[in-house]
mmCIF file of N, CA and C in Angstrom:
data_model
loop_
_atom_site.group_PDB
_atom_site.id
_atom_site.type_symbol
_atom_site.label_atom_id
_atom_site.label_comp_id
_atom_site.label_asym_id
_atom_site.label_seq_id
_atom_site.Cartn_x
_atom_site.Cartn_y
_atom_site.Cartn_z
ATOM 1 N N UNK A 279 1.005 -1.213 0.008
ATOM 2 C CA UNK A 279 -0.031 -0.165 0.056
ATOM 3 C C UNK A 279 1.227 1.588 0.019
ATOM 4 N N UNK A 280 0.117 2.653 -0.204
ATOM 5 C CA UNK A 280 0.913 3.945 -0.181
ATOM 6 C C UNK A 280 0.706 3.955 0.951
ATOM 7 N N UNK A 281 2.212 5.203 1.347
ATOM 8 C CA UNK A 281 2.256 5.592 2.594
ATOM 9 C C UNK A 281 0.675 6.226 2.967
ATOM 10 N N UNK A 282 0.440 6.818 3.987
ATOM 11 C CA UNK A 282 -0.391 7.673 4.583
ATOM 12 C C UNK A 282 -0.427 8.895 4.121
ATOM 13 N N UNK A 283 0.816 9.493 3.514
ATOM 14 C CA UNK A 283 0.772 10.980 3.024
ATOM 15 C C UNK A 283 0.418 10.851 1.533
ATOM 16 N N UNK A 284 0.058 9.915 0.862
ATOM 17 C CA UNK A 284 -0.112 9.554 -0.404
ATOM 18 C C UNK A 284 -1.851 9.999 -0.935
ATOM 19 N N UNK A 285 -2.464 10.097 0.435
ATOM 20 C CA UNK A 285 -3.998 10.389 0.275
ATOM 21 C C UNK A 285 -4.515 11.509 1.540
ATOM 22 N N UNK A 286 -5.369 11.898 0.629
ATOM 23 C CA UNK A 286 -5.962 13.124 1.533
ATOM 24 C C UNK A 286 -6.889 13.084 3.129
ATOM 25 N N UNK A 287 -6.667 13.495 3.800
ATOM 26 C CA UNK A 287 -7.872 13.502 4.936
ATOM 27 C C UNK A 287 -9.008 13.406 4.563
ATOM 28 N N UNK A 288 -9.494 13.706 3.587
ATOM 29 C CA UNK A 288 -10.928 13.843 2.906
ATOM 30 C C UNK A 288 -10.868 12.034 2.985
ATOM 31 N N UNK A 289 -9.870 12.198 1.687
ATOM 32 C CA UNK A 289 -9.948 10.565 1.537
ATOM 33 C C UNK A 289 -9.974 9.465 2.431
ATOM 34 N N UNK A 290 -9.395 9.648 3.400
ATOM 35 C CA UNK A 290 -9.181 8.777 4.851
ATOM 36 C C UNK A 290 -10.526 8.736 5.243
ATOM 37 N N UNK A 291 -10.950 9.798 5.582
ATOM 38 C CA UNK A 291 -11.979 10.218 6.422
ATOM 39 C C UNK A 291 -13.702 9.258 6.017
ATOM 40 N N UNK A 292 -13.392 9.409 4.267
ATOM 41 C CA UNK A 292 -14.203 9.000 3.688
ATOM 42 C C UNK A 292 -14.123 7.318 3.796
ATOM 43 N N UNK A 293 -13.219 6.739 3.802
ATOM 44 C CA UNK A 293 -13.271 5.159 3.441
ATOM 45 C C UNK A 293 -13.377 4.684 5.136
ATOM 46 N N UNK A 294 -13.150 5.238 6.106
ATOM 47 C CA UNK A 294 -13.356 4.754 7.450
ATOM 48 C C UNK A 294 -14.749 5.199 7.584
ATOM 49 N N UNK A 295 -15.558 6.091 7.234
ATOM 50 C CA UNK A 295 -17.214 6.160 7.338
ATOM 51 C C UNK A 295 -17.674 5.381 6.949
ATOM 52 N N UNK A 296 -17.086 4.605 5.701
ATOM 53 C CA UNK A 296 -17.872 3.457 4.771
ATOM 54 C C UNK A 296 -17.744 2.043 5.561
ATOM 55 N N UNK A 297 -16.777 1.963 6.316
ATOM 56 C CA UNK A 297 -16.500 0.956 6.865
ATOM 57 C C UNK A 297 -17.042 1.238 8.350
ATOM 58 N N UNK A 298 -18.007 2.898 8.876
ATOM 59 C CA UNK A 298 -18.306 2.720 10.099
ATOM 60 C C UNK A 298 -17.434 2.906 11.558
ATOM 61 N N UNK A 299 -16.440 3.647 10.938
ATOM 62 C CA UNK A 299 -15.136 3.705 11.986
ATOM 63 C C UNK A 299 -14.710 4.947 12.007
ATOM 64 N N UNK A 300 -15.437 6.031 11.231
ATOM 65 C CA UNK A 300 -14.845 7.683 11.544
ATOM 66 C C UNK A 300 -15.072 7.831 12.833
ATOM 67 N N UNK A 301 -16.371 8.264 13.563
ATOM 68 C CA UNK A 301 -16.259 8.331 14.939
ATOM 69 C C UNK A 301 -15.519 8.154 15.665
ATOM 70 N N UNK A 302 -15.305 6.461 15.859
ATOM 71 C CA UNK A 302 -14.219 6.073 16.331
ATOM 72 C C UNK A 302 -12.734 6.249 16.167
ATOM 73 N N UNK A 303 -12.303 6.578 15.133
ATOM 74 C CA UNK A 303 -10.835 6.883 14.555
ATOM 75 C C UNK A 303 -10.550 8.060 14.453
ATOM 76 N N UNK A 304 -11.579 9.290 14.037
ATOM 77 C CA UNK A 304 -11.701 10.597 14.243
ATOM 78 C C UNK A 304 -10.287 11.051 14.391
ATOM 79 N N UNK A 305 -10.018 11.039 16.028
ATOM 80 C CA UNK A 305 -9.155 11.873 16.670
ATOM 81 C C UNK A 305 -7.997 11.444 16.464
ATOM 82 N N UNK A 306 -7.567 10.080 16.165
ATOM 83 C CA UNK A 306 -6.360 9.270 15.532
ATOM 84 C C UNK A 306 -5.659 9.961 14.624
ATOM 85 N N UNK A 307 -6.866 10.347 13.796
ATOM 86 C CA UNK A 307 -6.208 10.940 12.590
ATOM 87 C C UNK A 307 -6.079 12.121 12.359
ATOM 88 N N UNK A 308 -6.444 12.942 13.425
ATOM 89 C CA UNK A 308 -5.965 14.192 13.218
ATOM 90 C C UNK A 308 -4.605 14.549 14.174
ATOM 91 N N UNK A 309 -4.263 13.387 15.142
ATOM 92 C CA UNK A 309 -2.768 13.228 16.141
ATOM 93 C C UNK A 309 -1.610 12.885 15.619
ATOM 94 N N UNK A 310 -0.612 13.798 16.704
ATOM 95 C CA UNK A 310 0.401 13.284 15.916
ATOM 96 C C UNK A 310 0.851 12.261 17.170
ATOM 97 N N UNK A 311 0.546 11.487 17.775
ATOM 98 C CA UNK A 311 0.244 10.550 18.900
ATOM 99 C C UNK A 311 0.747 9.558 18.333
ATOM 100 N N UNK A 312 1.463 8.284 18.473
ATOM 101 C CA UNK A 312 1.563 6.922 18.529
ATOM 102 C C UNK A 312 0.319 6.576 18.596
ATOM 103 N N UNK A 313 0.089 5.516 18.338
ATOM 104 C CA UNK A 313 -1.243 4.849 18.944
ATOM 105 C C UNK A 313 -1.145 3.417 18.960
ATOM 106 N N UNK A 314 -1.748 2.576 19.737
ATOM 107 C CA UNK A 314 -1.699 1.248 19.903
ATOM 108 C C UNK A 314 -2.833 0.647 19.360
ATOM 109 N N UNK A 315 -2.799 0.242 17.741
ATOM 110 C CA UNK A 315 -4.219 0.093 16.954
ATOM 111 C C UNK A 315 -4.458 -1.481 17.456
ATOM 112 N N UNK A 316 -3.484 -2.193 18.373
ATOM 113 C CA UNK A 316 -3.791 -3.247 18.987
ATOM 114 C C UNK A 316 -4.878 -3.367 19.654
ATOM 115 N N UNK A 317 -5.077 -2.485 20.252
ATOM 116 C CA UNK A 317 -6.213 -1.884 20.919
ATOM 117 C C UNK A 317 -7.726 -2.156 20.085
ATOM 118 N N UNK A 318 -7.623 -2.021 19.133
ATOM 119 C CA UNK A 318 -9.163 -2.220 18.535
ATOM 120 C C UNK A 318 -9.401 -3.752 18.213
ATOM 121 N N UNK A 319 -10.424 -3.678 18.122
ATOM 122 C CA UNK A 319 -11.306 -4.985 18.263
ATOM 123 C C UNK A 319 -10.614 -5.813 16.974
ATOM 124 N N UNK A 320 -11.035 -7.186 16.883
ATOM 125 C CA UNK A 320 -10.375 -7.744 15.499
ATOM 126 C C UNK A 320 -11.426 -7.741 14.420
ATOM 127 N N UNK A 321 -12.655 -7.008 14.436
ATOM 128 C CA UNK A 321 -13.561 -6.655 13.310
ATOM 129 C C UNK A 321 -13.176 -5.065 13.383
ATOM 130 N N UNK A 322 -12.752 -4.518 14.307
ATOM 131 C CA UNK A 322 -12.407 -2.948 14.142
ATOM 132 C C UNK A 322 -10.952 -3.303 12.650
ATOM 133 N N UNK A 323 -10.020 -3.848 12.903
ATOM 134 C CA UNK A 323 -9.325 -4.368 12.794
ATOM 135 C C UNK A 323 -9.106 -4.460 11.313
ATOM 136 N N UNK A 324 -9.726 -5.613 10.796
ATOM 137 C CA UNK A 324 -10.648 -5.961 9.481
ATOM 138 C C UNK A 324 -10.967 -5.342 8.775
ATOM 139 N N UNK A 325 -11.880 -3.822 9.573
ATOM 140 C CA UNK A 325 -12.590 -3.077 8.766
ATOM 141 C C UNK A 325 -11.658 -2.065 8.688
ATOM 142 N N UNK A 326 -10.237 -1.829 9.028
ATOM 143 C CA UNK A 326 -9.586 -1.185 8.542
ATOM 144 C C UNK A 326 -8.560 -1.555 7.441
ATOM 145 N N UNK A 327 -8.627 -3.091 7.230
ATOM 146 C CA UNK A 327 -8.004 -3.679 6.353
ATOM 147 C C UNK A 327 -8.949 -3.088 4.951
ATOM 148 N N UNK A 328 -9.800 -3.091 4.803
ATOM 149 C CA UNK A 328 -11.344 -2.900 3.772
ATOM 150 C C UNK A 328 -10.843 -1.267 3.696
ATOM 151 N N UNK A 329 -10.393 -0.829 4.423
ATOM 152 C CA UNK A 329 -10.919 0.506 4.112
ATOM 153 C C UNK A 329 -9.558 1.099 3.633
ATOM 154 N N UNK A 330 -8.667 0.347 3.412
ATOM 155 C CA UNK A 330 -7.341 0.248 3.054
ATOM 156 C C UNK A 330 -7.336 0.150 1.549
ATOM 157 N N UNK A 331 -8.050 -1.247 1.193
ATOM 158 C CA UNK A 331 -8.604 -1.423 -0.282
ATOM 159 C C UNK A 331 -9.575 -0.430 -1.002
ATOM 160 N N UNK A 332 -10.461 0.110 0.026
ATOM 161 C CA UNK A 332 -10.947 1.352 -0.802
ATOM 162 C C UNK A 332 -10.385 2.375 -1.100
ATOM 163 N N UNK A 333 -9.275 2.831 -0.616
ATOM 164 C CA UNK A 333 -8.598 3.942 -0.364
ATOM 165 C C UNK A 333 -7.508 3.760 -1.799
ATOM 166 N N UNK A 334 -6.998 2.238 -2.434
ATOM 167 C CA UNK A 334 -6.286 1.786 -3.140
ATOM 168 C C UNK A 334 -7.297 1.312 -4.583
ATOM 169 N N UNK A 335 -8.251 1.359 -4.610
ATOM 170 C CA UNK A 335 -8.975 1.053 -5.180
ATOM 171 C C UNK A 335 -8.572 0.577 -6.931
ATOM 172 N N UNK A 336 -8.502 -0.798 -6.525
ATOM 173 C CA UNK A 336 -7.478 -1.574 -7.331
ATOM 174 C C UNK A 336 -9.057 -1.694 -8.499
ATOM 175 N N UNK A 337 -8.518 -2.524 -9.708
ATOM 176 C CA UNK A 337 -9.681 -2.824 -10.790
ATOM 177 C C UNK A 337 -10.082 -3.867 -9.995
ATOM 178 N N UNK A 338 -9.062 -4.817 -9.529
ATOM 179 C CA UNK A 338 -9.152 -6.284 -9.085
ATOM 180 C C UNK A 338 -8.445 -6.327 -7.612
ATOM 181 N N UNK A 339 -9.938 -6.253 -6.739
ATOM 182 C CA UNK A 339 -9.264 -7.381 -5.238
ATOM 183 C C UNK A 339 -9.635 -8.758 -5.011
ATOM 184 N N UNK A 340 -8.469 -9.314 -4.218
ATOM 185 C CA UNK A 340 -8.810 -10.658 -3.930
ATOM 186 C C UNK A 340 -8.990 -10.325 -2.157
ATOM 187 N N UNK A 341 -9.924 -10.854 -1.710
ATOM 188 C CA UNK A 341 -10.271 -11.041 -0.401
ATOM 189 C C UNK A 341 -10.241 -12.156 0.059
ATOM 190 N N UNK A 342 -9.732 -12.615 1.195
ATOM 191 C CA UNK A 342 -10.009 -13.768 1.989
ATOM 192 C C UNK A 342 -10.451 -13.426 3.373
ATOM 193 N N UNK A 343 -11.497 -14.038 3.526
ATOM 194 C CA UNK A 343 -12.719 -14.025 4.474
ATOM 195 C C UNK A 343 -13.043 -12.525 5.034
ATOM 196 N N UNK A 344 -13.401 -11.606 4.058
ATOM 197 C CA UNK A 344 -13.266 -9.963 4.430
ATOM 198 C C UNK A 344 -14.335 -10.109 4.979
ATOM 199 N N UNK A 345 -14.892 -10.997 5.831
ATOM 200 C CA UNK A 345 -15.883 -10.628 7.404
ATOM 201 C C UNK A 345 -15.535 -11.000 8.072
ATOM 202 N N UNK A 346 -14.338 -11.786 8.539
ATOM 203 C CA UNK A 346 -14.151 -12.340 9.532
ATOM 204 C C UNK A 346 -14.345 -11.356 10.671
ATOM 205 N N UNK A 347 -14.809 -11.702 11.728
ATOM 206 C CA UNK A 347 -14.802 -10.471 13.028
ATOM 207 C C UNK A 347 -15.739 -9.625 12.303
ATOM 208 N N UNK A 348 -16.521 -9.431 11.248
ATOM 209 C CA UNK A 348 -16.957 -8.194 11.395
ATOM 210 C C UNK A 348 -18.792 -8.815 11.254
ATOM 211 N N UNK A 349 -19.593 -7.735 11.850
ATOM 212 C CA UNK A 349 -20.958 -7.876 12.095
ATOM 213 C C UNK A 349 -21.274 -7.119 10.529
ATOM 214 N N UNK A 350 -21.773 -7.602 10.022
ATOM 215 C CA UNK A 350 -22.967 -7.225 8.734
ATOM 216 C C UNK A 350 -22.034 -6.931 7.678
ATOM 217 N N UNK A 351 -23.065 -6.720 6.455
ATOM 218 C CA UNK A 351 -22.387 -6.651 5.065
ATOM 219 C C UNK A 351 -22.011 -5.626 4.708
ATOM 220 N N UNK A 352 -22.738 -4.520 5.491
ATOM 221 C CA UNK A 352 -22.126 -3.184 5.140
ATOM 222 C C UNK A 352 -20.664 -2.811 4.292
ATOM 223 N N UNK A 353 -19.825 -3.353 5.388
ATOM 224 C CA UNK A 353 -18.462 -3.178 5.108
ATOM 225 C C UNK A 353 -18.071 -3.514 3.201
ATOM 226 N N UNK A 354 -18.816 -4.488 3.477
ATOM 227 C CA UNK A 354 -18.304 -5.360 1.839
ATOM 228 C C UNK A 354 -19.373 -4.643 0.749
ATOM 229 N N UNK A 355 -20.836 -4.639 0.848
ATOM 230 C CA UNK A 355 -20.958 -3.270 0.108
ATOM 231 C C UNK A 355 -20.940 -2.338 -0.133
ATOM 232 N N UNK A 356 -20.016 -1.387 0.890
ATOM 233 C CA UNK A 356 -19.298 -0.268 0.262
ATOM 234 C C UNK A 356 -18.140 -0.771 -0.405
ATOM 235 N N UNK A 357 -17.317 -1.378 -0.202
ATOM 236 C CA UNK A 357 -16.454 -2.271 -0.928
ATOM 237 C C UNK A 357 -16.671 -2.366 -2.949
ATOM 238 N N UNK A 358 -17.150 -3.166 -2.412
ATOM 239 C CA UNK A 358 -18.075 -3.652 -3.634
ATOM 240 C C UNK A 358 -18.511 -2.400 -4.444
ATOM 241 N N UNK A 359 -19.356 -1.517 -4.263
ATOM 242 C CA UNK A 359 -19.451 0.177 -4.940
ATOM 243 C C UNK A 359 -17.994 0.812 -5.745
ATOM 244 N N UNK A 360 -17.129 0.581 -4.597
ATOM 245 C CA UNK A 360 -16.366 1.441 -5.096
ATOM 246 C C UNK A 360 -14.930 0.456 -6.090
ATOM 247 N N UNK A 361 -15.034 -0.813 -6.091
ATOM 248 C CA UNK A 361 -13.577 -1.401 -6.356
ATOM 249 C C UNK A 361 -14.530 -2.284 -8.123
ATOM 250 N N UNK A 362 -13.920 -2.398 -8.957
ATOM 251 C CA UNK A 362 -14.385 -2.822 -9.934
ATOM 252 C C UNK A 362 -14.516 -4.289 -10.123
ATOM 253 N N UNK A 363 -13.766 -5.139 -9.754
ATOM 254 C CA UNK A 363 -13.869 -6.559 -9.743
ATOM 255 C C UNK A 363 -13.445 -6.750 -8.312
ATOM 256 N N UNK A 364 -14.444 -8.066 -7.724
ATOM 257 C CA UNK A 364 -13.765 -8.969 -6.181
ATOM 258 C C UNK A 364 -14.023 -10.177 -6.556
ATOM 259 N N UNK A 365 -12.848 -10.679 -5.741
ATOM 260 C CA UNK A 365 -12.640 -12.500 -5.805
ATOM 261 C C UNK A 365 -12.784 -12.393 -4.409
ATOM 262 N N UNK A 366 -13.447 -13.537 -3.849
ATOM 263 C CA UNK A 366 -13.756 -13.628 -2.564
ATOM 264 C C UNK A 366 -13.469 -14.969 -2.124
ATOM 265 N N UNK A 367 -12.765 -15.340 -0.998
ATOM 266 C CA UNK A 367 -12.696 -15.893 -0.145
ATOM 267 C C UNK A 367 -13.670 -16.574 0.962
ATOM 268 N N UNK A 368 -14.313 -17.487 1.215
ATOM 269 C CA UNK A 368 -14.863 -17.553 2.475
ATOM 270 C C UNK A 368 -15.345 -19.154 2.758
ATOM 271 N N UNK A 369 -15.952 -19.258 4.059
ATOM 272 C CA UNK A 369 -15.498 -20.734 4.331
ATOM 273 C C UNK A 369 -16.828 -20.978 4.992
ATOM 274 N N UNK A 370 -17.715 -19.228 5.587
ATOM 275 C CA UNK A 370 -18.761 -18.960 5.990
ATOM 276 C C UNK A 370 -19.942 -18.650 4.628
ATOM 277 N N UNK A 371 -21.025 -19.224 4.264
ATOM 278 C CA UNK A 371 -21.458 -18.552 3.147
ATOM 279 C C UNK A 371 -23.316 -18.630 3.658
ATOM 280 N N UNK A 372 -23.872 -17.267 3.556
ATOM 281 C CA UNK A 372 -25.277 -17.001 3.738
ATOM 282 C C UNK A 372 -25.948 -16.376 2.704
ATOM 283 N N UNK A 373 -27.341 -16.566 2.842
ATOM 284 C CA UNK A 373 -27.586 -16.100 1.691
ATOM 285 C C UNK A 373 -27.695 -14.885 1.766
ATOM 286 N N UNK A 374 -27.170 -14.011 2.317
ATOM 287 C CA UNK A 374 -27.119 -12.458 1.856
ATOM 288 C C UNK A 374 -25.814 -11.947 1.404
ATOM 289 N N UNK A 375 -24.918 -13.204 2.301
ATOM 290 C CA UNK A 375 -23.782 -12.615 1.314
ATOM 291 C C UNK A 375 -23.544 -13.309 0.008
ATOM 292 N N UNK A 376 -24.217 -14.278 -0.110
ATOM 293 C CA UNK A 376 -23.918 -14.673 -1.404
ATOM 294 C C UNK A 376 -25.232 -14.201 -2.566
ATOM 295 N N UNK A 377 -26.098 -13.360 -2.285
ATOM 296 C CA UNK A 377 -26.685 -12.591 -3.032
ATOM 297 C C UNK A 377 -25.694 -10.992 -3.522
ATOM 298 N N UNK A 378 -25.101 -11.047 -2.775
ATOM 299 C CA UNK A 378 -23.566 -9.826 -2.954
ATOM 300 C C UNK A 378 -23.260 -9.955 -4.822
ATOM 301 N N UNK A 379 -23.033 -11.321 -4.937
ATOM 302 C CA UNK A 379 -22.172 -11.986 -6.009
ATOM 303 C C UNK A 379 -22.971 -12.216 -7.112
ATOM 304 N N UNK A 380 -21.748 -11.399 -8.424
ATOM 305 C CA UNK A 380 -22.420 -12.362 -9.461
ATOM 306 C C UNK A 380 -22.402 -13.898 -9.916
ATOM 307 N N UNK A 381 -21.418 -14.721 -9.191
ATOM 308 C CA UNK A 381 -20.995 -16.074 -9.064
ATOM 309 C C UNK A 381 -20.349 -16.729 -7.687
ATOM 310 N N UNK A 382 -21.125 -17.792 -7.156
ATOM 311 C CA UNK A 382 -20.242 -18.669 -6.225
ATOM 312 C C UNK A 382 -19.435 -19.912 -7.230
ATOM 313 N N UNK A 383 -18.481 -20.059 -6.543
ATOM 314 C CA UNK A 383 -17.991 -21.774 -6.743
ATOM 315 C C UNK A 383 -17.848 -22.216 -5.512
ATOM 316 N N UNK A 384 -18.562 -23.387 -5.425
ATOM 317 C CA UNK A 384 -18.393 -24.088 -3.904
ATOM 318 C C UNK A 384 -17.387 -25.462 -3.988
ATOM 319 N N UNK A 385 -16.465 -25.523 -3.525
ATOM 320 C CA UNK A 385 -15.239 -26.665 -2.931
ATOM 321 C C UNK A 385 -15.796 -27.131 -2.270
ATOM 322 N N UNK A 386 -16.088 -28.538 -2.132
ATOM 323 C CA UNK A 386 -16.214 -29.573 -1.049
ATOM 324 C C UNK A 386 -14.987 -30.603 -0.964
ATOM 325 N N UNK A 387 -14.459 -30.265 0.710
ATOM 326 C CA UNK A 387 -13.806 -31.614 0.792
ATOM 327 C C UNK A 387 -13.384 -31.521 2.021
ATOM 328 N N UNK A 388 -13.059 -32.822 2.576
ATOM 329 C CA UNK A 388 -12.599 -32.890 4.130
ATOM 330 C C UNK A 388 -13.975 -32.492 5.072
ATOM 331 N N UNK A 389 -14.981 -32.628 4.927
ATOM 332 C CA UNK A 389 -16.107 -32.085 5.679
ATOM 333 C C UNK A 389 -16.109 -30.481 5.666
ATOM 334 N N UNK A 390 -15.125 -29.795 5.085
ATOM 335 C CA UNK A 390 -15.630 -28.593 4.991
ATOM 336 C C UNK A 390 -15.893 -28.074 3.849
ATOM 337 N N UNK A 391 -16.652 -26.700 3.587
ATOM 338 C CA UNK A 391 -16.741 -26.220 2.290
ATOM 339 C C UNK A 391 -16.019 -25.025 1.843
ATOM 340 N N UNK A 392 -15.910 -24.839 0.746
ATOM 341 C CA UNK A 392 -15.284 -23.152 0.887
ATOM 342 C C UNK A 392 -15.366 -22.685 -0.688
ATOM 343 N N UNK A 393 -16.034 -21.442 -0.237
ATOM 344 C CA UNK A 393 -16.709 -20.442 -1.353
ATOM 345 C C UNK A 393 -15.663 -19.667 -2.029
ATOM 346 N N UNK A 394 -15.566 -19.575 -3.328
ATOM 347 C CA UNK A 394 -15.096 -18.550 -4.275
ATOM 348 C C UNK A 394 -15.951 -17.543 -4.933
ATOM 349 N N UNK A 395 -16.192 -16.857 -4.815
ATOM 350 C CA UNK A 395 -17.087 -15.989 -5.178
ATOM 351 C C UNK A 395 -16.740 -14.565 -5.715
ATOM 352 N N UNK A 396 -17.595 -14.056 -7.370
ATOM 353 C CA UNK A 396 -17.167 -13.046 -7.900
ATOM 354 C C UNK A 396 -18.028 -12.143 -7.825
ATOM 355 N N UNK A 397 -17.504 -10.645 -7.755
ATOM 356 C CA UNK A 397 -18.633 -9.550 -7.909
ATOM 357 C C UNK A 397 -17.716 -8.734 -8.856
ATOM 358 N N UNK A 398 -18.704 -8.527 -10.067
ATOM 359 C CA UNK A 398 -18.617 -7.427 -11.258
ATOM 360 C C UNK A 398 -18.700 -5.849 -11.081
ATOM 361 N N UNK A 399 -18.551 -4.702 -11.199
ATOM 362 C CA UNK A 399 -19.399 -3.613 -11.329
ATOM 363 C C UNK A 399 -19.617 -3.243 -12.376
#
């Protein structure tokens, strides 16, 4: 990823807003103090990772378990709205999650199922 100064403050705030983290992290964005990001929950850390993908705005994003520890689908919906094509690998497939994708490939083996989903915009 690019360094923090490669993005405008407005772009960073917008990405955090889409992930539902702007209120929680707004003070850290404007502070010069070092922060212990390990104090964030695993879901918040995952949302930070997704926000970084939003900032990078790739034509294709490969996402491994993008909603691990995240409640709800809004972060993924926001990502899909901004990124051209997303390939998602997941082991937990819910109908709502599946409905967001254009196609889903199920791979079965050893008592588990892996889902590889594709979303094109």
